[in-house]
Short mmCIF file of C-alpha atoms and ligand atoms in Angstrom, two decimals:
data_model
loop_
_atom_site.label_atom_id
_atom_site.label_comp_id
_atom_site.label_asym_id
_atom_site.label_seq_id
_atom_site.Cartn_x
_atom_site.Cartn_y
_atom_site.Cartn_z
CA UNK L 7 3.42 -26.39 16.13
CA UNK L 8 1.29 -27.99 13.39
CA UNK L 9 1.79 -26.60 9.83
CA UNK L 10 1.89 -27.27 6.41
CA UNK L 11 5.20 -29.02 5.57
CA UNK L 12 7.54 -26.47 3.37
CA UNK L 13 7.72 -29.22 0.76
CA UNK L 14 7.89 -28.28 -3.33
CA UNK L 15 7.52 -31.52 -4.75
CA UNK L 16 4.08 -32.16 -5.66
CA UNK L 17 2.08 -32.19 -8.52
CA UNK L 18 -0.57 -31.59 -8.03
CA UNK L 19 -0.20 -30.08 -5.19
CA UNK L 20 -1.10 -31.77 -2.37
CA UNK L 21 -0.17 -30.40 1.35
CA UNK L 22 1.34 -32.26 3.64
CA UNK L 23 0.55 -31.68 7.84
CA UNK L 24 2.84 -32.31 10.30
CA UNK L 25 4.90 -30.85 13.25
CA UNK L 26 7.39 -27.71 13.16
CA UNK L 27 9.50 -26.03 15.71
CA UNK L 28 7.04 -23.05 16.74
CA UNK L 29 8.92 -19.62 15.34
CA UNK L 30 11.22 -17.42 17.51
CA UNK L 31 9.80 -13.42 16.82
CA UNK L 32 12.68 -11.35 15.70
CA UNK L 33 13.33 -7.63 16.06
CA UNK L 34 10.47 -6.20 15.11
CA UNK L 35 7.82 -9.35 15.42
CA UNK L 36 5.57 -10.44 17.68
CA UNK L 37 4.55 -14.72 18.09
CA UNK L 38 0.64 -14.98 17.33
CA UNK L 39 -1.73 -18.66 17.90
CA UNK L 40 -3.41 -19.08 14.57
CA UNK L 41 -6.99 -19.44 14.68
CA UNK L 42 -7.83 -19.23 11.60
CA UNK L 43 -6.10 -19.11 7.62
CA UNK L 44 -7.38 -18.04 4.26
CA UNK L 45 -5.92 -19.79 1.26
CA UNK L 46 -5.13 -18.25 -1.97
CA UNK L 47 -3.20 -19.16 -5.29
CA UNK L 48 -0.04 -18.23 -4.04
CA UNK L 49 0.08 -21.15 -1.92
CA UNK L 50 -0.87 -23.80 -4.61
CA UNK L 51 2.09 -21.72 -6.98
CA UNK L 52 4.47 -22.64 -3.65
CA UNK L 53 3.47 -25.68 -3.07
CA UNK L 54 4.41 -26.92 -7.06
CA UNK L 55 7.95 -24.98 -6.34
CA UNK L 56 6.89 -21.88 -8.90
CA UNK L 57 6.51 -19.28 -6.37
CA UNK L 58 9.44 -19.55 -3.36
CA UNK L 59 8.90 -16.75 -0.57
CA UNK L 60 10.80 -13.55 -0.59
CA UNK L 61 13.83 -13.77 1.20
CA UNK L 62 14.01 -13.53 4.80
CA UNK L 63 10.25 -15.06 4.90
CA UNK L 64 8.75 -18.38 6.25
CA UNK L 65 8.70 -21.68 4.03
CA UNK L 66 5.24 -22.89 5.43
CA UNK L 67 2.28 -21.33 3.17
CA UNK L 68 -0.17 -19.20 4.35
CA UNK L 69 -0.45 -15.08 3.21
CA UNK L 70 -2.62 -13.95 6.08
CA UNK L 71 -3.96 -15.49 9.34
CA UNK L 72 -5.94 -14.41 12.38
CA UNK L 73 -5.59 -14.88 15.56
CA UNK L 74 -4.22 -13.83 19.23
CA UNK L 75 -0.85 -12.61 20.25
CA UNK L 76 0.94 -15.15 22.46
CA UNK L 77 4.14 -12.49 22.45
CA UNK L 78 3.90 -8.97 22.28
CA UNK L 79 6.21 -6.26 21.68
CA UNK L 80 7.31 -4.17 25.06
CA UNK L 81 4.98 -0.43 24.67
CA UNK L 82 3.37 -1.62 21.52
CA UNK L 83 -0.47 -2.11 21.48
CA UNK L 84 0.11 -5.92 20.22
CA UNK L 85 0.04 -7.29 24.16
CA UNK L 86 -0.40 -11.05 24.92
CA UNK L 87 -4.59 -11.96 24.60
CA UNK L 88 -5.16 -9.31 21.98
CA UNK L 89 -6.97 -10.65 18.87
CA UNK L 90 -5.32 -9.41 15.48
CA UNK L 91 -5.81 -10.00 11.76
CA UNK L 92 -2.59 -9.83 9.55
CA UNK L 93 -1.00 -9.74 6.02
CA UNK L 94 2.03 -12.29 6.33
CA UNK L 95 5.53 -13.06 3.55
CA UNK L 96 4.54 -16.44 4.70
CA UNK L 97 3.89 -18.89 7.32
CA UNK L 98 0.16 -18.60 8.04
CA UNK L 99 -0.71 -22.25 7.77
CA UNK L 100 0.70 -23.54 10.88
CA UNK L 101 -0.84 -22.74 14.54
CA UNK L 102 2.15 -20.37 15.33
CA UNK L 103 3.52 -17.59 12.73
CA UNK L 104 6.06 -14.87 13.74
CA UNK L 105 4.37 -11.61 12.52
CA UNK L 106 6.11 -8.51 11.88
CA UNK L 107 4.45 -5.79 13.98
CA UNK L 108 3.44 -3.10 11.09
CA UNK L 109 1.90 -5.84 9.23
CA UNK L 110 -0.45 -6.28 11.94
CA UNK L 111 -4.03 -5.32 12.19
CA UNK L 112 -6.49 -5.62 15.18
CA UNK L 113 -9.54 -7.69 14.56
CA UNK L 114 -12.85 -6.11 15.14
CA UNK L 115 -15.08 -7.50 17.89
CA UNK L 116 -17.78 -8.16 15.63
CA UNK L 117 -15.85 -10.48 13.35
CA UNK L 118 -14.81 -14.12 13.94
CA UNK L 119 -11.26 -15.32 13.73
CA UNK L 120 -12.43 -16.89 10.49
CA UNK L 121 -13.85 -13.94 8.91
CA UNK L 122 -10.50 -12.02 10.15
CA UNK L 123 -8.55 -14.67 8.80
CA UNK L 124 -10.11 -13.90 4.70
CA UNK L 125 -9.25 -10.48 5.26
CA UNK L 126 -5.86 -9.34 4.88
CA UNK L 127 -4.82 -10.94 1.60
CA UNK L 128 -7.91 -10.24 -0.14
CA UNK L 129 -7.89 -6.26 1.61
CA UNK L 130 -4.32 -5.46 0.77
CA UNK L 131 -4.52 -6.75 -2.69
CA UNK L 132 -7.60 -4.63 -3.51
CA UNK L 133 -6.65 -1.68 -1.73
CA UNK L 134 -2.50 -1.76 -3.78
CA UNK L 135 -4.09 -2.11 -6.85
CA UNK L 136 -7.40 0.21 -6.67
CA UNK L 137 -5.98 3.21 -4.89
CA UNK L 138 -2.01 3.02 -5.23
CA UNK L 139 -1.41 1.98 -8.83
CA UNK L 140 -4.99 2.36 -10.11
CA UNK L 141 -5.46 5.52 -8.88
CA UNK L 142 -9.41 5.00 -8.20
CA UNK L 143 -11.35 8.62 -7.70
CA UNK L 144 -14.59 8.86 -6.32
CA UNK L 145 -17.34 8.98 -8.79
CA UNK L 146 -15.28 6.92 -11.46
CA UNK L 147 -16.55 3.67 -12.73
CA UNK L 148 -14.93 0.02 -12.17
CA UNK L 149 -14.95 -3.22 -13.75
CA UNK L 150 -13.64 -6.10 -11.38
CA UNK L 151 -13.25 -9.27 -13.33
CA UNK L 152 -12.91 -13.28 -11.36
CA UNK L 153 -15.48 -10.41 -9.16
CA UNK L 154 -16.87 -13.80 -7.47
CA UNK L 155 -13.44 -15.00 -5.95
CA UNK L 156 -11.48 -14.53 -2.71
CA UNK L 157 -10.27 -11.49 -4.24
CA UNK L 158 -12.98 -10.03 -6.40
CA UNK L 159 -15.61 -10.68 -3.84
CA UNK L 160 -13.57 -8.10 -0.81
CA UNK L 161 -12.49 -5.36 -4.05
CA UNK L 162 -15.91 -4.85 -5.17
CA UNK L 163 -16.91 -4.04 -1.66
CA UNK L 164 -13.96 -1.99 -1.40
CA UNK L 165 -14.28 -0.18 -5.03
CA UNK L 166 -17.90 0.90 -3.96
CA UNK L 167 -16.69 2.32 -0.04
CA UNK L 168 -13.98 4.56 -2.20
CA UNK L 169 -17.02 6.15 -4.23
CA UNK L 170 -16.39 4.61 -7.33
CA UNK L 171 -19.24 3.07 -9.22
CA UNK L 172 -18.74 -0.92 -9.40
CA UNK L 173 -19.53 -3.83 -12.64
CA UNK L 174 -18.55 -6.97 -11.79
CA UNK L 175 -17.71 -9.51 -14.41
CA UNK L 176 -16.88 -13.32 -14.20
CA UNK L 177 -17.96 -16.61 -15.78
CA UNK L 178 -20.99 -17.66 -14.18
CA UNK L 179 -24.20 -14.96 -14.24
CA UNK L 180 -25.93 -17.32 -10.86
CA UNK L 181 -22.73 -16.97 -9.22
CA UNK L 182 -22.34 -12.43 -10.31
CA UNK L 183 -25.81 -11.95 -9.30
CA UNK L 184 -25.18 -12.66 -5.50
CA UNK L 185 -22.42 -9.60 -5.90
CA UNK L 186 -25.50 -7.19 -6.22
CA UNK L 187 -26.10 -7.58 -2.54
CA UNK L 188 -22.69 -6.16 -1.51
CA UNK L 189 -23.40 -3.28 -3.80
CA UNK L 190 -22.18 -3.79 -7.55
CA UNK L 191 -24.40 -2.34 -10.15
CA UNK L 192 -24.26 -4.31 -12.76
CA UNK L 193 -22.74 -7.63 -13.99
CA UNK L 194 -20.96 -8.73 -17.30
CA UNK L 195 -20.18 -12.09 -18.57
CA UNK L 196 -16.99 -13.05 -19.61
CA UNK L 197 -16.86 -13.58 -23.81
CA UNK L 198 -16.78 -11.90 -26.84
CA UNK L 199 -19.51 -9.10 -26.12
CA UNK L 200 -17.94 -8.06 -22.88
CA UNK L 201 -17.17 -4.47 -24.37
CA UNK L 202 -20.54 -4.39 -25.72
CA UNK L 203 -21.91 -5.25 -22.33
CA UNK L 204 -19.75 -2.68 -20.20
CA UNK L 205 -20.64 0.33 -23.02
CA UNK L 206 -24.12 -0.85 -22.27
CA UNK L 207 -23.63 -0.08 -19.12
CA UNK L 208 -21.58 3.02 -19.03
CA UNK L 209 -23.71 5.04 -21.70
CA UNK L 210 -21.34 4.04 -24.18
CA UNK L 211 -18.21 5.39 -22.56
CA UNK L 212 -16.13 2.29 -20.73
CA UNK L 213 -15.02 2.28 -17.57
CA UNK L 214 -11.89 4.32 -15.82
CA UNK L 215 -10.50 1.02 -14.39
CA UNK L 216 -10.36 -2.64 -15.16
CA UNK L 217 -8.80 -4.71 -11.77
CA UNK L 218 -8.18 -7.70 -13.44
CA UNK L 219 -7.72 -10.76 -11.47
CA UNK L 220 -8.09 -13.56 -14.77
CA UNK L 221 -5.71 -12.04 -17.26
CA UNK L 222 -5.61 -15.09 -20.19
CA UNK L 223 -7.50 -14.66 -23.43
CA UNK L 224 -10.22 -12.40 -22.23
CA UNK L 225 -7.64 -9.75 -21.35
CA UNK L 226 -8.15 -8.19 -25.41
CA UNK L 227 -12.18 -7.85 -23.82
CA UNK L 228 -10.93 -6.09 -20.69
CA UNK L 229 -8.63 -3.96 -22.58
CA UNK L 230 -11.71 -2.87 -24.99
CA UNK L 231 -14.19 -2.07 -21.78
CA UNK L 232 -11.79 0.92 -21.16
CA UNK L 233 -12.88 4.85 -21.63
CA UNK L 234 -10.07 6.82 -23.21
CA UNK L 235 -7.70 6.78 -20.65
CA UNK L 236 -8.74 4.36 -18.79
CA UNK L 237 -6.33 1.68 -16.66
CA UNK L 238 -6.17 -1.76 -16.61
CA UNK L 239 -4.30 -3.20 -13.23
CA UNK L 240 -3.71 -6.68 -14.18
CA UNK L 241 -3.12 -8.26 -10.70
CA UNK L 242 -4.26 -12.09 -11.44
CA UNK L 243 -3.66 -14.72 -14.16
CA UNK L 244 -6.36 -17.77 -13.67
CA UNK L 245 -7.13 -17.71 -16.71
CA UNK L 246 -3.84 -17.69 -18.36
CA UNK L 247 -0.53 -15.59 -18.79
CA UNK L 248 -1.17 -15.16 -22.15
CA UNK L 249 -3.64 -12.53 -24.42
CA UNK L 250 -3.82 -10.47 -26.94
CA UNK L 251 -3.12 -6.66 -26.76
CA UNK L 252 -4.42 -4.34 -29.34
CA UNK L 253 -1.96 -2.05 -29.02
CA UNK L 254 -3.49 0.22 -31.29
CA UNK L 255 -6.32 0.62 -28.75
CA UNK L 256 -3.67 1.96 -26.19
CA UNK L 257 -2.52 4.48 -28.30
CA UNK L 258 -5.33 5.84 -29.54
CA UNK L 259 -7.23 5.34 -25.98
CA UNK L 260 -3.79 6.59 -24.48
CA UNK L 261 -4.58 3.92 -21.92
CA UNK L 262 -2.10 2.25 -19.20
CA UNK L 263 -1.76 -1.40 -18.35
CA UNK L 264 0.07 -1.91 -15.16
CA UNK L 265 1.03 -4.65 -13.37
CA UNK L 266 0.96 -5.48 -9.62
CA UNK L 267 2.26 -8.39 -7.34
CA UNK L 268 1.97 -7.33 -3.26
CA UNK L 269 3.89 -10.47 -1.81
CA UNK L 270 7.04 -9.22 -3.14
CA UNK L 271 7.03 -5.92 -1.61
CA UNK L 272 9.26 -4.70 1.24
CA UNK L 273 7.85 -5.00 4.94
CA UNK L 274 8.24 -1.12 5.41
CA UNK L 275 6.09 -1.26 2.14
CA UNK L 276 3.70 -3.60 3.50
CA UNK L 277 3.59 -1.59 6.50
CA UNK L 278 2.39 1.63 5.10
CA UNK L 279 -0.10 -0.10 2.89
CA UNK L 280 -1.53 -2.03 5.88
CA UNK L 281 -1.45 1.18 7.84
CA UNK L 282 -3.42 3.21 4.93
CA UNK L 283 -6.07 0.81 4.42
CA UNK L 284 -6.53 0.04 8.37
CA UNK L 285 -7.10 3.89 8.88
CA UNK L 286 -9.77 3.56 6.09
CA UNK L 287 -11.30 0.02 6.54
CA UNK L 288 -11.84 -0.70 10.08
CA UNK L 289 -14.40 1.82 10.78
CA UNK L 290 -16.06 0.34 8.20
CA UNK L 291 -15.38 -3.41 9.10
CA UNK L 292 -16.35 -2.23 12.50
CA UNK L 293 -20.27 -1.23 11.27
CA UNK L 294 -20.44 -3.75 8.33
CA UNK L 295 -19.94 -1.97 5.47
CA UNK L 296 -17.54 -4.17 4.60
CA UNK L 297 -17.42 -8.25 5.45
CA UNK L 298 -15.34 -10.67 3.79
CA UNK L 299 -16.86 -13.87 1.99
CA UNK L 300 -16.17 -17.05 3.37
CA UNK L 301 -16.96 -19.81 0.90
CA UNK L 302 -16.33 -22.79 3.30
CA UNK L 303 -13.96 -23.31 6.58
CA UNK L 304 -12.25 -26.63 6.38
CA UNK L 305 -9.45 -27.58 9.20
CA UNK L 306 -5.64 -27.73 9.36
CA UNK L 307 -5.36 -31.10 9.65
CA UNK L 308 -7.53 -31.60 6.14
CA UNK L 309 -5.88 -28.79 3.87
CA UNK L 310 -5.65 -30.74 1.32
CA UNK L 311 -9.28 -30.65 0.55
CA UNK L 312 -9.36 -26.99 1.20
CA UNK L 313 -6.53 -26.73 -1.26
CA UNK L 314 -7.80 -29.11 -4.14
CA UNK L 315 -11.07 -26.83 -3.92
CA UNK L 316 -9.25 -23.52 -4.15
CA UNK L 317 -7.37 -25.34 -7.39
CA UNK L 318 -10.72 -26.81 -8.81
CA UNK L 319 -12.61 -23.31 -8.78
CA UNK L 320 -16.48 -22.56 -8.52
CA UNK L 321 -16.35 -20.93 -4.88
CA UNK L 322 -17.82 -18.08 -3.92
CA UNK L 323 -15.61 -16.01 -1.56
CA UNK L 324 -12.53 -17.33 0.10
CA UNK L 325 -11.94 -20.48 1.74
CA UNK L 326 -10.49 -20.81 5.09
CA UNK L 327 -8.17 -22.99 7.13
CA UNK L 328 -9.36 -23.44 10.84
CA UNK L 329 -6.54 -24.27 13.03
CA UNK L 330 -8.99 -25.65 15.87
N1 NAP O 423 -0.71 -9.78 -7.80
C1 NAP O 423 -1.01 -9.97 -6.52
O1 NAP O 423 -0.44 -9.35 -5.63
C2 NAP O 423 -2.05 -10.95 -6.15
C3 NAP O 423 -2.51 -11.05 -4.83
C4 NAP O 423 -3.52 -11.97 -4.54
C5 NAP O 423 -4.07 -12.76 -5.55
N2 NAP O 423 -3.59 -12.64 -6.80
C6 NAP O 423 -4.13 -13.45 -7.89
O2 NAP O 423 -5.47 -13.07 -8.13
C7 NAP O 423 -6.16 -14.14 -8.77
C8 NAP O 423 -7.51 -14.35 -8.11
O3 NAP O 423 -7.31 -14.84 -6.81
P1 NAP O 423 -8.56 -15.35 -5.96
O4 NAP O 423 -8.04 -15.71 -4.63
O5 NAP O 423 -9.68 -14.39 -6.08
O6 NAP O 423 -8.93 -16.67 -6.77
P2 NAP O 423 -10.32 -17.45 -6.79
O7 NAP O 423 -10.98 -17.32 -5.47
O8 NAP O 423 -10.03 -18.80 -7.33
O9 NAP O 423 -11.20 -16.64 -7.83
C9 NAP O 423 -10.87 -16.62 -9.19
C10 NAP O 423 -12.00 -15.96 -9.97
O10 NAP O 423 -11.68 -15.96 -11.35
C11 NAP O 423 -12.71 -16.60 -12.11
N3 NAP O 423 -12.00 -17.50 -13.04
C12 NAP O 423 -11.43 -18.67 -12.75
N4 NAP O 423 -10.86 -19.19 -13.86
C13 NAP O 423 -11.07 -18.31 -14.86
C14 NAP O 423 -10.74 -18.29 -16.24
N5 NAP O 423 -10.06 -19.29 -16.81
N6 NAP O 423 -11.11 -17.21 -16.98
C15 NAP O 423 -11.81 -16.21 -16.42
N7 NAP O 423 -12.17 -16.20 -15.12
C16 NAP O 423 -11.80 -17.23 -14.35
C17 NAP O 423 -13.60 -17.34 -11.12
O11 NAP O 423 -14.98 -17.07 -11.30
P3 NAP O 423 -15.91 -17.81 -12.33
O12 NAP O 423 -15.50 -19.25 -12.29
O13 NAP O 423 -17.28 -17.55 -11.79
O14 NAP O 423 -15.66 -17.12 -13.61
C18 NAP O 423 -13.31 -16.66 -9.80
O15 NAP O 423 -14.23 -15.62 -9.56
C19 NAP O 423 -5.20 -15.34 -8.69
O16 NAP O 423 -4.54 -15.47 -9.94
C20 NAP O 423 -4.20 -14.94 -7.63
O17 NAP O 423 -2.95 -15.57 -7.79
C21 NAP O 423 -2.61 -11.76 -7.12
#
């Protein structure tokens, strides 16, 4: 098969392509042709030799993939010729990946390997950190901040399908206001009057949940946007791993900050999450209430351009590896 090389030496990193055995499925996993990859920051970490897989997981990068089963599972529904979407430990950037089966999700008709392909990473993430550790009820209000990413760009979407009323927040007001179309209410820019900005928004109250996906410096803002109460899932750190935390606000707010990683949770963890939010999302990936946001497709054989973009910033969506 063709993947990227499980190599940790570069700086920056820059991915190498070249030929791999094709993976042997193990109990429990069926062999799927790529068609198509998205890329996230968990590859780049990889790549640089900061974030090794879990154990028992591929080398080659890649969190989540689409394509077609080339080797099912005997009395499964995951049958040779059957187009699936999945979450993956690893091993997505490459035109074979062994996939374990509860991990796997079928694609809907009416998407394109590509769009299936920006799904799962950017679906799983939102749907852990909204409904498992956030605890999101209909009718309560969100703030989603680095809303215009790979990430942001699927939760709002998701945030608003659960009921909950959705601000978006980010760096770049051209870039927030083409969120308004998949249903946010209002956006915030990033900076000192954040708070000032969300209370504007929320008659003065703050929201119930920050899902933070920047963390850095603005995480004292995020912290301050919160009603009493109110959570803040930190799940992403592009803008830093450090901030400052008022912890007088939590007290007196009695509010929880949690934090989240998905990659480094069991498969029979994995399985019930992906199992939860298929039951939910499908229908709804099925009509359109939900589409992922594909930035740009670039191919295999060119990943490091598709990688130096994810690194440089300024996309809007996710951007995609095509295998073809
Ligand atoms: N914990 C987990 O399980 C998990 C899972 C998946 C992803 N993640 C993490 O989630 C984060 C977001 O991933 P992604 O794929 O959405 O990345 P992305 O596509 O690069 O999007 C990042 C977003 O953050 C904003 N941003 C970038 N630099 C920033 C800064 N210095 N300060 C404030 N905002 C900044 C960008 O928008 P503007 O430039 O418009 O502001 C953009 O909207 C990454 O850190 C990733 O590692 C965590």
């Amino acid at each position: 098969m063709r993947a990227i090389l499980p190599t940790t030496d570069f700086h920056p990193p820059i991915p190498r392509v070249g030929d791999l055995p094709d993976p042997a499925p193990g109990q429990g996993e069926v062999l799927v042709a790529v068609e198509a990859a998205g890329i996230n920051h968990a590859d780049l970490h990889q790549l640089r030799g900061a974030y090794p897989p879990p154990p028992g997981e591929s080398d080659v990068p890649g969190l989540e993939c689409a394509g077609v089963v080339l080797e099912g599972e005997m009395g499964s529904p995951w049958q040779p010729g059957v187009r699936v979407m999945a979450l993956l430990g690893g091993g997505g950037h490459a035109t074979r990946v062994a996939i374990p089966t509860g991990q796997l999700m079928p694609l809907p008709d009416n998407l394109s390997f590509v769009e299936g392909g920006a799904i799962p990473e950017a679906a799983l993430t939102a749907w852990v950190n909204l409904v498992v550790e956030g605890g999101l009820q209909a009718g309560e209000t969100v703030l989603v901040t680095g809303a215009t990413g790979g990430m942001g760009s699927f939760a709002v979407q998701l945030a608003r399908e659960l009921g909950a009323r959705v601000l978006a927040a980010g760096r770049s007001r051209e870039r927030l206001e083409l969120l308004r179309g998949l249903g946010i209410e209002e956006v915030c820019l990033e900076g000192a009057n954040l708070p000032g900005q969300v209370r504007e928004a929320t008659g003065g109250r703050g929201v119930d949940l920050v899902l933070d996906f920047t963390g850095g410096p603005e995480t004292a803002g995020h912290l301050a946007a919160l009603a009493p109460r109110g959570r803040l899932v930190v799940v992403g750190l592009v803008g830093g791993r450090r901030g400052e935390v008022d912890f007088g606000l939590v007290l007196s707010h009695r509010l929880h900050v949690i934090g989240s990683v998905l990659r480094a949770r069991p498969r029979e963890e994995k399985a019930r999450l992906v199992a939860d939010f298929a039951a939910f999302a499908l229908p709804r990936l099925r009509d359109g209430r939900l589409r992922p946001v594909v930035d740009r497709v670039i191919p295999l054989e060119r990943a490091a351009e598709a990688y130096q973009a994810l690194e440089r910033g300024g996309a809007f969506g996710k951007i995609v590896l095509s295998m073809v």
